Amino acid sequence: MLNYRSILMRIGINTRFLLKDKLEGIGWFTYEVAKRLVEQHPEDEFLFFFDRPYATDFVFAENVQPVVLFPPARHPVLFYIWFEYALARALKRYKVNVLLSPDNFCSLQTDVPVVLVIHDLAYAHFPDQLRKRDLWYYRHFMPKFIQKANHIVSVSEYTKSDILRKHVTKAEKISVACNGCKSSFRVLSIEEKEAIKRQYTEGKDYFFYVGAVHPRKNVHRLIAAFNQFKQHTKSDLHLLIAGKWSWQTSAVKAIYDSSKYAADIHFLGYVSEEQLPKLMGSALALTYVSTFEGFGVPLLEAMHCEVPVITSNISSMPEVVGEAALLVDPFQVNSIAKAMESIYQDKDLVKELVEKGKTQREKFSWDKATDVIYRACKSLIIN
């Protein structure tokens, strides 16, 4: 058996999504995995490659060397310059042994072995939801990135299958990791829950959604289902929607503006890292009915809060929740509304889902994800 800890590596990590007070999906993944890699492997050296000035909070230990590479990469042209010139040169200059790129993109110009993390192939499923320049970049470069990578880590079995369906590559080239859950997501006391409800809904129970507001997240059908739920049950429940408004939001605005229950629907915008676990933990249920996910971290967060889940029966979501959720057809408003009614009316069902969630959540952790990624990096050096 190989002794992994005996082999010193110089690991480069693309950390351009580590942005102070702006961590979202891929940023959190990068943060949680990079932090564990650094702390668990003090025998290795880590080069963190940023595309702008960084917060010192992200220099997790003495074995991290932060490097800022110009230009800031938030546009397809700048993506190309940053990855193919700035990053490729830096990898050579700093004699990096392996590059970990956790954000779907990598450098095609480097000879350094690459571990590429792919979260989803949403661009291939919803091309009409991207700007033309971004869609062109994905369509042109993603096949090249997949071919270039020496090893790929997907965040779910679904994403692995999606890669194999849409691109010519070998199954053994892909490992499956996962996402994890921050420790701040926990079971709240009755007093804590009541305080949150007084703050946001005048003391009323509520369904909760967290994520961006754009078409793939299906917020317009969620609101339509809430309208139907309210009409059928005459309930005083509210709907809280936490997340930034993104793009193509006209359908959401239209259904909200026409709702008889608009006073009970609240758009919270971006919610702080401190407040989000409180909102999740105080909810009657998480209503996460996206039309596509590579993983779906809020599902895991709800299970850690012991909050029941309503989610979609497609893509990765059934894999994440197992039997610990009500699965609905996200394209059928009636299906979503009926699940809301079931949660509202059936306390035994709620208890059953929560108990199953306690078991299901143990399948996923940041430590497991980090171990998969580290083994992938090590295997490229050894081979």
Short mmCIF file of C-alpha atoms in Angstrom, two decimals:
data_model
loop_
_atom_site.label_atom_id
_atom_site.label_comp_id
_atom_site.label_asym_id
_atom_site.label_seq_id
_atom_site.Cartn_x
_atom_site.Cartn_y
_atom_site.Cartn_z
CA MET A 1 0.00 0.00 0.00
CA LEU A 2 1.31 3.44 -0.93
CA ASN A 3 2.15 5.84 1.87
CA TYR A 4 0.58 9.02 0.49
CA ARG A 5 1.88 11.23 3.29
CA SER A 6 5.51 10.39 2.50
CA ILE A 7 5.47 12.10 -0.90
CA LEU A 8 5.98 15.88 -0.91
CA MET A 9 3.93 17.75 -3.51
CA ARG A 10 3.70 21.32 -4.65
CA ILE A 11 0.02 21.71 -5.44
CA GLY A 12 -1.31 24.72 -7.32
CA ILE A 13 -4.95 25.62 -6.74
CA ASN A 14 -7.04 27.97 -8.86
CA THR A 15 -8.57 30.09 -6.08
CA ARG A 16 -10.09 32.88 -8.15
CA PHE A 17 -13.52 32.31 -6.54
CA LEU A 18 -12.22 32.93 -3.01
CA LEU A 19 -13.75 36.39 -2.64
CA LYS A 20 -14.14 37.96 0.79
CA ASP A 21 -17.82 38.16 1.85
CA LYS A 22 -18.88 36.98 -1.63
CA LEU A 23 -18.52 33.22 -1.37
CA GLU A 24 -21.22 31.34 -3.24
CA GLY A 25 -21.45 27.81 -4.69
CA ILE A 26 -18.06 27.20 -6.31
CA GLY A 27 -16.42 29.67 -3.94
CA TRP A 28 -17.58 27.71 -0.91
CA PHE A 29 -16.48 24.45 -2.51
CA THR A 30 -13.03 25.93 -3.13
CA TYR A 31 -12.84 27.31 0.41
CA GLU A 32 -13.86 24.12 2.21
CA VAL A 33 -11.66 21.79 0.15
CA ALA A 34 -8.59 24.05 -0.04
CA LYS A 35 -8.69 24.72 3.70
CA ARG A 36 -8.80 21.01 4.50
CA LEU A 37 -6.07 20.14 2.02
CA VAL A 38 -3.75 22.70 3.56
CA GLU A 39 -4.48 21.74 7.16
CA GLN A 40 -4.49 17.98 6.65
CA HIS A 41 -1.29 17.90 4.57
CA PRO A 42 1.36 20.15 6.15
CA GLU A 43 4.02 18.09 4.34
CA ASP A 44 2.85 19.55 1.01
CA GLU A 45 3.21 23.07 -0.36
CA PHE A 46 0.26 24.93 -1.84
CA LEU A 47 0.26 27.78 -4.36
CA PHE A 48 -3.04 29.68 -4.31
CA PHE A 49 -3.54 31.49 -7.63
CA PHE A 50 -5.88 34.50 -7.33
CA ASP A 51 -7.03 36.83 -10.10
CA ARG A 52 -7.27 39.90 -7.84
CA PRO A 53 -6.05 41.09 -4.42
CA TYR A 54 -6.95 38.46 -1.83
CA ALA A 55 -8.08 38.46 1.79
CA THR A 56 -5.46 37.18 4.20
CA ASP A 57 -8.21 35.01 5.75
CA PHE A 58 -7.69 32.68 2.79
CA VAL A 59 -4.04 32.03 3.58
CA PHE A 60 -4.92 29.13 5.83
CA ALA A 61 -1.46 28.09 7.03
CA GLU A 62 2.29 28.58 6.59
CA ASN A 63 2.41 26.05 3.73
CA VAL A 64 0.31 28.37 1.51
CA GLN A 65 1.90 30.85 -0.88
CA PRO A 66 -0.65 33.25 -2.39
CA VAL A 67 0.01 34.54 -5.91
CA VAL A 68 -2.03 37.21 -7.73
CA LEU A 69 -2.14 36.84 -11.50
CA PHE A 70 -3.38 39.56 -13.85
CA PRO A 71 -6.00 40.12 -15.26
CA PRO A 72 -9.16 39.65 -13.13
CA ALA A 73 -10.99 36.88 -15.00
CA ARG A 74 -14.72 37.54 -15.22
CA HIS A 75 -15.22 37.64 -19.01
CA PRO A 76 -14.51 35.01 -21.70
CA VAL A 77 -11.63 37.02 -23.18
CA LEU A 78 -10.12 37.50 -19.72
CA PHE A 79 -10.73 33.81 -18.91
CA TYR A 80 -8.55 32.92 -21.87
CA ILE A 81 -5.76 35.34 -20.95
CA TRP A 82 -5.74 34.32 -17.29
CA PHE A 83 -5.79 30.55 -17.81
CA GLU A 84 -3.74 30.21 -20.99
CA TYR A 85 -1.06 32.84 -20.32
CA ALA A 86 -0.91 34.06 -16.72
CA LEU A 87 -1.69 30.75 -15.01
CA ALA A 88 0.27 28.57 -17.44
CA ARG A 89 3.39 30.68 -16.95
CA ALA A 90 2.99 30.75 -13.17
CA LEU A 91 2.68 26.97 -12.97
CA LYS A 92 6.01 26.65 -14.74
CA ARG A 93 7.67 29.46 -12.81
CA TYR A 94 6.72 28.02 -9.42
CA LYS A 95 7.50 24.41 -10.44
CA VAL A 96 4.04 23.17 -9.52
CA ASN A 97 3.61 19.38 -9.54
CA VAL A 98 -0.16 19.27 -10.05
CA LEU A 99 -2.90 21.84 -10.65
CA LEU A 100 -6.27 21.58 -8.91
CA SER A 101 -8.87 23.68 -10.72
CA PRO A 102 -12.19 23.55 -8.85
CA ASP A 103 -14.32 25.80 -11.10
CA ASN A 104 -14.98 23.81 -14.32
CA PHE A 105 -12.15 25.57 -16.23
CA CYS A 106 -8.46 24.80 -16.60
CA SER A 107 -5.38 25.76 -18.64
CA LEU A 108 -4.83 24.10 -22.00
CA GLN A 109 -1.29 25.46 -22.34
CA THR A 110 0.34 23.84 -19.33
CA ASP A 111 2.30 20.59 -19.15
CA VAL A 112 1.49 20.29 -15.44
CA PRO A 113 -0.96 17.44 -14.63
CA VAL A 114 -4.47 18.78 -14.03
CA VAL A 115 -7.25 17.69 -11.66
CA LEU A 116 -10.40 19.40 -12.88
CA VAL A 117 -13.55 19.66 -10.76
CA ILE A 118 -16.75 19.80 -12.80
CA HIS A 119 -19.89 20.82 -10.92
CA ASP A 120 -22.39 20.53 -13.75
CA LEU A 121 -22.95 20.85 -17.48
CA ALA A 122 -25.85 23.27 -17.17
CA TYR A 123 -24.79 25.14 -20.30
CA ALA A 124 -25.52 22.04 -22.39
CA HIS A 125 -29.02 21.65 -20.95
CA PHE A 126 -30.09 25.31 -20.89
CA PRO A 127 -28.19 27.16 -23.63
CA ASP A 128 -30.91 29.80 -23.89
CA GLN A 129 -30.20 30.90 -20.31
CA LEU A 130 -26.66 32.07 -21.06
CA ARG A 131 -25.36 35.17 -22.76
CA LYS A 132 -24.10 34.38 -26.25
CA ARG A 133 -20.47 35.12 -25.42
CA ASP A 134 -20.56 32.81 -22.37
CA LEU A 135 -22.35 30.04 -24.26
CA TRP A 136 -19.74 30.20 -27.02
CA TYR A 137 -16.96 29.90 -24.44
CA TYR A 138 -18.52 26.87 -22.77
CA ARG A 139 -19.30 25.10 -26.02
CA HIS A 140 -15.84 25.75 -27.44
CA PHE A 141 -13.70 25.13 -24.38
CA MET A 142 -15.47 22.61 -22.14
CA PRO A 143 -14.76 19.66 -24.47
CA LYS A 144 -11.14 20.78 -24.59
CA PHE A 145 -10.93 21.09 -20.80
CA ILE A 146 -12.39 17.61 -20.35
CA GLN A 147 -9.91 16.17 -22.84
CA LYS A 148 -6.99 18.09 -21.33
CA ALA A 149 -7.61 17.16 -17.69
CA ASN A 150 -5.58 14.21 -16.46
CA HIS A 151 -8.28 13.47 -13.92
CA ILE A 152 -11.81 14.82 -13.43
CA VAL A 153 -13.70 15.04 -10.16
CA SER A 154 -17.47 15.41 -10.43
CA VAL A 155 -19.63 16.42 -7.48
CA SER A 156 -22.28 13.73 -8.04
CA GLU A 157 -22.88 10.48 -9.87
CA TYR A 158 -25.37 12.37 -12.00
CA THR A 159 -22.72 14.84 -13.17
CA LYS A 160 -20.33 12.00 -13.92
CA SER A 161 -22.99 10.32 -16.06
CA ASP A 162 -23.73 13.63 -17.77
CA ILE A 163 -20.06 14.09 -18.67
CA LEU A 164 -19.87 10.57 -20.08
CA ARG A 165 -23.07 11.08 -22.10
CA LYS A 166 -22.00 14.34 -23.66
CA HIS A 167 -18.22 13.95 -24.03
CA VAL A 168 -15.88 11.24 -25.23
CA THR A 169 -13.81 10.28 -22.21
CA LYS A 170 -13.17 7.21 -20.08
CA ALA A 171 -15.22 6.47 -16.97
CA GLU A 172 -12.10 5.61 -14.99
CA LYS A 173 -10.84 9.14 -15.57
CA ILE A 174 -13.65 10.48 -13.37
CA SER A 175 -13.94 10.25 -9.59
CA VAL A 176 -17.06 11.27 -7.70
CA ALA A 177 -16.73 13.51 -4.67
CA CYS A 178 -19.59 15.51 -3.17
CA ASN A 179 -20.32 18.73 -1.37
CA GLY A 180 -20.54 19.11 2.38
CA CYS A 181 -22.33 21.22 4.93
CA LYS A 182 -21.02 23.99 7.17
CA SER A 183 -21.28 23.34 10.90
CA SER A 184 -23.42 26.46 11.31
CA PHE A 185 -26.39 24.54 9.89
CA ARG A 186 -27.85 22.85 12.95
CA VAL A 187 -31.09 22.16 14.79
CA LEU A 188 -32.45 25.33 16.37
CA SER A 189 -34.27 25.69 19.65
CA ILE A 190 -37.95 26.62 19.72
CA GLU A 191 -36.98 30.05 21.03
CA GLU A 192 -34.54 30.63 18.15
CA LYS A 193 -37.16 29.60 15.59
CA GLU A 194 -39.80 31.86 17.08
CA ALA A 195 -37.41 34.80 17.04
CA ILE A 196 -36.69 34.34 13.34
CA LYS A 197 -40.38 34.02 12.51
CA ARG A 198 -41.17 37.19 14.44
CA GLN A 199 -38.43 38.97 12.49
CA TYR A 200 -39.47 37.86 9.00
CA THR A 201 -43.10 36.68 8.96
CA GLU A 202 -44.83 38.24 11.97
CA GLY A 203 -44.57 34.90 13.73
CA LYS A 204 -46.04 32.74 10.95
CA ASP A 205 -44.57 29.48 9.63
CA TYR A 206 -42.97 29.62 6.20
CA PHE A 207 -41.63 27.65 3.27
CA PHE A 208 -38.06 28.56 2.37
CA TYR A 209 -36.06 28.76 -0.85
CA VAL A 210 -32.40 29.77 -1.11
CA GLY A 211 -30.51 30.28 -4.35
CA ALA A 212 -30.27 32.66 -7.26
CA VAL A 213 -33.43 33.94 -8.90
CA HIS A 214 -33.15 32.85 -12.52
CA PRO A 215 -35.06 30.44 -14.80
CA ARG A 216 -33.18 27.24 -13.96
CA LYS A 217 -34.05 27.66 -10.28
CA ASN A 218 -37.76 27.55 -11.14
CA VAL A 219 -38.82 30.28 -8.72
CA HIS A 220 -41.77 31.30 -10.90
CA ARG A 221 -43.35 27.83 -10.61
CA LEU A 222 -42.57 27.76 -6.89
CA ILE A 223 -44.56 30.98 -6.46
CA ALA A 224 -47.38 29.61 -8.62
CA ALA A 225 -47.46 26.48 -6.44
CA PHE A 226 -47.51 28.60 -3.30
CA ASN A 227 -50.48 30.52 -4.70
CA GLN A 228 -52.28 27.23 -5.29
CA PHE A 229 -51.35 25.97 -1.82
CA LYS A 230 -52.73 29.14 -0.21
CA GLN A 231 -55.95 28.93 -2.19
CA HIS A 232 -56.55 25.28 -1.25
CA THR A 233 -55.59 25.43 2.42
CA LYS A 234 -56.46 29.03 3.40
CA SER A 235 -53.24 28.84 5.43
CA ASP A 236 -51.43 31.86 6.84
CA LEU A 237 -48.01 30.43 5.83
CA HIS A 238 -45.47 32.65 4.11
CA LEU A 239 -42.86 31.98 1.43
CA LEU A 240 -39.34 33.34 1.93
CA ILE A 241 -37.04 33.55 -1.09
CA ALA A 242 -33.37 34.17 -0.26
CA GLY A 243 -30.91 34.93 -3.04
CA LYS A 244 -29.75 37.47 -5.57
CA TRP A 245 -31.83 38.40 -8.58
CA SER A 246 -29.86 37.15 -11.55
CA TRP A 247 -31.08 37.15 -15.14
CA GLN A 248 -34.24 36.46 -17.17
CA THR A 249 -36.46 37.18 -14.18
CA SER A 250 -39.54 38.52 -15.99
CA ALA A 251 -41.57 35.34 -15.30
CA VAL A 252 -40.85 35.61 -11.57
CA LYS A 253 -41.83 39.28 -11.48
CA ALA A 254 -45.01 38.60 -13.43
CA ILE A 255 -46.27 35.76 -11.22
CA TYR A 256 -45.41 37.73 -8.08
CA ASP A 257 -47.10 40.92 -9.27
CA SER A 258 -50.30 39.02 -10.14
CA SER A 259 -50.41 36.98 -6.92
CA LYS A 260 -53.26 37.52 -4.49
CA TYR A 261 -50.84 36.40 -1.80
CA ALA A 262 -47.96 38.72 -2.64
CA ALA A 263 -48.04 40.13 0.89
CA ASP A 264 -46.99 36.68 2.17
CA ILE A 265 -44.12 36.28 -0.35
CA HIS A 266 -40.84 37.89 0.68
CA PHE A 267 -37.72 38.36 -1.46
CA LEU A 268 -34.84 38.66 0.97
CA GLY A 269 -32.00 39.20 -1.51
CA TYR A 270 -28.54 38.04 -0.51
CA VAL A 271 -28.61 36.62 3.03
CA SER A 272 -25.52 36.73 5.22
CA GLU A 273 -23.56 33.67 6.20
CA GLU A 274 -24.67 34.24 9.79
CA GLN A 275 -28.37 34.61 9.06
CA LEU A 276 -28.86 31.86 6.46
CA PRO A 277 -28.63 28.88 8.86
CA LYS A 278 -31.20 30.56 11.12
CA LEU A 279 -33.62 31.04 8.24
CA MET A 280 -33.11 27.47 7.05
CA GLY A 281 -33.43 26.00 10.54
CA SER A 282 -36.68 27.87 11.29
CA ALA A 283 -38.50 26.87 8.08
CA LEU A 284 -41.48 24.54 7.94
CA ALA A 285 -39.78 23.04 4.87
CA LEU A 286 -37.17 23.76 2.24
CA THR A 287 -38.81 24.08 -1.18
CA TYR A 288 -35.98 23.54 -3.65
CA VAL A 289 -37.57 22.67 -6.98
CA SER A 290 -34.84 23.56 -9.44
CA THR A 291 -35.02 22.18 -12.97
CA PHE A 292 -31.34 21.18 -12.86
CA GLU A 293 -28.56 20.82 -10.29
CA GLY A 294 -25.09 19.34 -10.27
CA PHE A 295 -25.53 18.68 -6.54
CA GLY A 296 -27.83 21.00 -4.59
CA VAL A 297 -26.11 22.04 -1.35
CA PRO A 298 -29.24 23.56 0.30
CA LEU A 299 -30.73 20.07 0.38
CA LEU A 300 -27.88 18.89 2.58
CA GLU A 301 -28.08 22.03 4.72
CA ALA A 302 -31.78 21.43 5.38
CA MET A 303 -31.14 17.84 6.46
CA HIS A 304 -28.53 19.06 8.95
CA CYS A 305 -31.10 21.53 10.31
CA GLU A 306 -33.63 18.66 10.50
CA VAL A 307 -36.01 20.55 8.24
CA PRO A 308 -38.09 18.49 5.76
CA VAL A 309 -37.37 18.90 2.07
CA ILE A 310 -39.43 19.24 -1.08
CA THR A 311 -37.26 18.90 -4.18
CA SER A 312 -37.23 17.89 -7.82
CA ASN A 313 -37.23 14.33 -9.13
CA ILE A 314 -34.58 15.03 -11.79
CA SER A 315 -30.81 15.47 -12.24
CA SER A 316 -28.77 15.10 -9.03
CA MET A 317 -31.43 15.96 -6.49
CA PRO A 318 -32.83 12.44 -5.90
CA GLU A 319 -29.25 11.25 -5.40
CA VAL A 320 -28.63 13.82 -2.68
CA VAL A 321 -31.85 13.37 -0.71
CA GLY A 322 -32.45 9.64 -1.17
CA GLU A 323 -35.71 8.81 0.62
CA ALA A 324 -35.45 11.86 2.88
CA ALA A 325 -37.60 14.23 0.80
CA LEU A 326 -40.80 14.59 -1.14
CA LEU A 327 -39.86 14.42 -4.83
CA VAL A 328 -41.94 16.46 -7.26
CA ASP A 329 -42.10 17.15 -10.98
CA PRO A 330 -40.59 20.65 -11.13
CA PHE A 331 -42.42 21.42 -14.37
CA GLN A 332 -45.85 20.72 -12.83
CA VAL A 333 -47.13 23.40 -10.46
CA ASN A 334 -49.75 21.03 -9.11
CA SER A 335 -47.08 18.50 -8.10
CA ILE A 336 -45.20 21.14 -6.07
CA ALA A 337 -48.39 22.47 -4.46
CA LYS A 338 -49.52 19.00 -3.37
CA ALA A 339 -46.18 18.38 -1.68
CA MET A 340 -46.57 21.68 0.19
CA GLU A 341 -50.00 20.59 1.35
CA SER A 342 -48.63 17.23 2.51
CA ILE A 343 -45.94 18.91 4.63
CA TYR A 344 -48.49 21.35 6.06
CA GLN A 345 -51.08 18.71 6.94
CA ASP A 346 -49.12 15.58 7.89
CA LYS A 347 -46.93 15.86 11.00
CA ASP A 348 -46.07 12.16 10.88
CA LEU A 349 -44.72 12.60 7.36
CA VAL A 350 -42.57 15.49 8.54
CA LYS A 351 -41.12 13.37 11.35
CA GLU A 352 -40.42 10.53 8.92
CA LEU A 353 -38.60 12.78 6.46
CA VAL A 354 -36.51 14.34 9.22
CA GLU A 355 -35.47 10.93 10.57
CA LYS A 356 -34.48 9.72 7.11
CA GLY A 357 -32.55 12.94 6.60
CA LYS A 358 -30.43 12.22 9.67
CA THR A 359 -29.21 9.05 7.97
CA GLN A 360 -28.93 10.46 4.45
CA ARG A 361 -26.83 13.45 5.45
CA GLU A 362 -24.03 11.21 6.74
CA LYS A 363 -23.21 10.18 3.17
CA PHE A 364 -21.81 13.64 2.37
CA SER A 365 -19.06 15.68 3.99
CA TRP A 366 -16.27 18.06 3.08
CA ASP A 367 -13.75 15.59 4.49
CA LYS A 368 -14.96 12.93 2.03
CA ALA A 369 -14.78 15.38 -0.86
CA THR A 370 -11.29 16.48 0.14
CA ASP A 371 -10.04 12.91 0.38
CA VAL A 372 -11.26 12.10 -3.14
CA ILE A 373 -9.54 15.19 -4.53
CA TYR A 374 -6.27 14.62 -2.68
CA ARG A 375 -6.07 11.04 -3.88
CA ALA A 376 -6.63 12.24 -7.44
CA CYS A 377 -3.76 14.74 -7.09
CA LYS A 378 -1.46 12.16 -5.57
CA SER A 379 -2.21 9.58 -8.25
CA LEU A 380 -0.99 11.94 -10.98
CA ILE A 381 2.32 12.48 -9.24
CA ILE A 382 2.87 8.79 -8.50
CA ASN A 383 1.99 7.75 -12.03
#
